[in-house]
Coordinates of C-alpha atoms in Angstrom, one line a residue:
M1 CA 200.9 -40.2 -115.0
Y2 CA 197.0 -39.4 -115.1
L3 CA 196.2 -43.9 -115.3
Q4 CA 199.2 -44.0 -112.4
C5 CA 197.0 -41.0 -110.2
W6 CA 194.0 -43.0 -110.2
A7 CA 195.3 -46.4 -109.2
V8 CA 196.8 -44.9 -106.8
M9 CA 194.1 -43.1 -105.4
C10 CA 191.9 -46.5 -105.3
C11 CA 194.4 -48.8 -104.0
N12 CA 195.2 -46.8 -101.3
V13 CA 191.8 -45.8 -99.8
P14 CA 192.7 -45.9 -95.9
Q15 CA 190.6 -48.0 -93.5
E16 CA 187.7 -46.5 -91.6
R17 CA 188.9 -47.2 -88.2
V18 CA 192.4 -46.2 -87.7
F19 CA 194.3 -49.1 -86.2
K20 CA 197.4 -48.1 -83.8
A21 CA 199.4 -51.2 -84.0
S22 CA 199.5 -52.6 -87.5
G23 CA 202.1 -54.5 -87.6
S24 CA 201.4 -56.6 -83.9
N25 CA 198.1 -56.8 -85.9
N26 CA 199.3 -59.4 -88.2
F27 CA 201.3 -61.4 -85.3
Y28 CA 198.0 -61.6 -83.9
M29 CA 196.5 -63.0 -86.2
A30 CA 198.8 -66.1 -87.3
M31 CA 199.1 -66.6 -83.3
L32 CA 195.0 -66.9 -83.6
L33 CA 195.7 -69.6 -87.4
V34 CA 198.6 -71.5 -85.4
I35 CA 196.7 -72.0 -82.4
L36 CA 193.9 -73.3 -84.4
F37 CA 195.3 -76.0 -86.1
L38 CA 196.7 -76.7 -83.2
S39 CA 193.5 -76.8 -81.8
T40 CA 192.5 -79.8 -84.3
L41 CA 195.2 -81.9 -84.6
P42 CA 193.5 -84.1 -81.4
A43 CA 190.2 -84.0 -82.6
I44 CA 191.8 -84.6 -86.1
Y45 CA 193.9 -87.6 -84.5
T46 CA 190.5 -89.4 -82.3
I47 CA 188.2 -89.7 -85.9
V48 CA 191.3 -91.0 -87.6
T49 CA 193.4 -93.6 -85.6
I50 CA 191.8 -94.4 -82.6
P51 CA 189.3 -97.4 -82.2
P52 CA 186.0 -95.9 -81.0
S53 CA 184.6 -97.2 -77.6
F54 CA 182.8 -101.1 -78.5
D55 CA 179.5 -101.7 -77.5
C56 CA 178.3 -97.7 -77.2
G57 CA 178.0 -94.7 -78.7
P58 CA 177.7 -94.4 -82.4
F59 CA 180.9 -95.1 -83.5
S60 CA 180.5 -99.4 -82.4
G61 CA 182.1 -102.0 -84.3
K62 CA 184.2 -99.4 -86.5
N63 CA 187.0 -100.1 -86.5
R64 CA 187.4 -95.6 -86.8
M65 CA 185.0 -93.1 -86.6
F66 CA 186.0 -92.0 -89.8
D67 CA 184.3 -95.0 -91.4
V68 CA 180.9 -93.9 -91.1
I69 CA 181.4 -90.3 -93.7
H70 CA 182.0 -94.2 -96.1
E71 CA 179.3 -96.1 -95.1
T72 CA 177.4 -92.8 -94.9
L73 CA 178.1 -91.9 -99.1
E74 CA 177.5 -96.3 -100.0
S75 CA 174.2 -96.2 -98.3
D76 CA 172.2 -92.5 -98.2
F77 CA 173.9 -90.4 -102.4
P78 CA 174.5 -91.8 -105.2
A79 CA 176.3 -94.4 -106.2
W80 CA 178.3 -92.2 -108.8
F81 CA 178.8 -89.7 -105.7
S82 CA 180.7 -92.0 -104.0
K83 CA 183.4 -92.3 -106.3
V84 CA 183.7 -89.0 -106.7
F85 CA 184.0 -88.9 -102.6
S86 CA 186.4 -91.4 -102.8
Y87 CA 188.9 -89.6 -105.8
A88 CA 188.7 -87.4 -104.0
S89 CA 189.6 -87.8 -101.0
N90 CA 192.6 -90.0 -103.0
P91 CA 195.8 -88.0 -101.2
G92 CA 197.1 -88.5 -104.8
L93 CA 195.2 -86.1 -105.0
V94 CA 194.3 -84.2 -101.9
L95 CA 198.7 -83.4 -101.3
P96 CA 199.0 -81.4 -104.5
F97 CA 195.7 -79.4 -104.2
I98 CA 197.2 -79.0 -101.2
L99 CA 200.7 -78.2 -102.2
L100 CA 198.9 -75.6 -104.8
M101 CA 197.4 -73.5 -102.1
V102 CA 200.3 -73.3 -100.8
L103 CA 202.5 -71.7 -103.5
A104 CA 199.4 -70.2 -104.7
I105 CA 199.1 -68.1 -101.1
Y106 CA 203.0 -67.6 -101.6
Y107 CA 202.2 -66.3 -104.9
L108 CA 199.5 -64.4 -103.9
Q109 CA 201.4 -62.9 -101.1
S110 CA 204.2 -61.7 -102.9
T111 CA 202.0 -60.2 -105.7
S112 CA 200.8 -58.3 -102.8
K113 CA 204.3 -56.6 -101.5
S114 CA 205.4 -55.4 -105.0
Y115 CA 201.8 -53.7 -105.0
K116 CA 203.0 -52.6 -102.4
E117 CA 206.3 -51.3 -103.0
A118 CA 204.9 -49.9 -106.3
N119 CA 202.6 -47.9 -104.9
V120 CA 204.8 -46.0 -102.7
E121 CA 207.1 -45.1 -105.5
L122 CA 203.5 -43.7 -107.3
K123 CA 203.0 -41.8 -104.5
K124 CA 206.8 -40.2 -104.7
K125 CA 206.3 -39.5 -108.3
L126 CA 203.3 -38.1 -107.5
Q127 CA 204.9 -35.9 -104.5
T128 CA 207.9 -35.0 -106.7
Q129 CA 205.2 -34.6 -109.3
N130 CA 203.0 -32.3 -107.7
E131 CA 205.9 -30.3 -106.1
E132 CA 207.2 -29.7 -109.8
N133 CA 203.6 -28.2 -110.5
K134 CA 203.4 -26.4 -108.1
K135 CA 207.5 -24.9 -109.2
K136 CA 206.2 -24.4 -112.2
N137 CA 202.6 -22.5 -111.6
K138 CA 205.1 -20.1 -109.1
R139 CA 206.8 -19.3 -111.5
A140 CA 204.4 -18.9 -114.4
A141 CA 202.7 -16.2 -112.5
L142 CA 205.6 -14.3 -111.8
K143 CA 205.8 -14.9 -114.8
A144 CA 202.6 -13.2 -115.7
Q145 CA 202.5 -10.5 -112.9
M146 CA 205.8 -9.8 -115.0
D147 CA 204.3 -8.5 -118.3
L148 CA 201.1 -6.7 -115.7
E149 CA 203.7 -4.9 -114.6
E150 CA 205.5 -3.6 -117.7
A151 CA 201.8 -3.3 -119.8
R152 CA 200.7 -1.6 -116.7
K153 CA 204.1 0.5 -117.5
A154 CA 204.1 0.3 -121.0
A155 CA 200.1 1.2 -120.7
S156 CA 200.8 3.8 -118.6
G157 CA 203.7 5.7 -120.2
S158 CA 201.5 6.7 -123.6
A159 CA 198.5 7.4 -121.3
E160 CA 201.0 10.1 -120.5
K161 CA 202.5 10.4 -123.7
K162 CA 198.6 11.5 -124.5
N163 CA 197.6 13.3 -122.9
K164 CA 200.9 15.6 -123.5
G165 CA 200.7 15.3 -126.5
S166 CA 196.2 16.4 -126.1
S167 CA 196.8 19.2 -124.0
G168 CA 199.8 20.7 -125.9
D169 CA 197.6 20.2 -128.7
Q170 CA 194.5 21.8 -126.9
E171 CA 197.0 24.6 -126.2
G172 CA 197.4 25.3 -129.5
E173 CA 194.8 25.5 -130.6
T174 CA 194.1 28.6 -128.6
K175 CA 196.5 29.7 -129.9
Y176 CA 195.3 29.6 -133.4
T177 CA 192.0 31.0 -132.3

């Protein structure tokens, strides 16, 4: 129970700044991501497929703008680096890597949802436990109060008997003297 309490207290820290529209915040961020992706598509299409102008610019004489990257790797970097880059840019490695990233994102999202549900359940458990503890403490306090009252009554009753007995003894002593 204490371990669960510690986990809830550590994992459920409120944000410093309160967001009133947190549900729309996720939608807004998703829309920004989609717009970023859509805005990069024309640039990627231009770099990869359209041939550059023949007689001007740094890409003149090339079939594609992307060819400059291969040429730079072959001429400016060591041979082993260009070999590694050519293997890394192989579609047979890139596509499984992208698929693996998508699966990892899906897995992390589903585990975060399950952790969120577990945190909600733990909060409910803690509230229930807290209510039970309050009831138990209240019952214990009432029982202690009743025991204290009984002890006071018993103490006052024995004190009265003692006082009656000691006053009777004093009267008897005065008679005999």
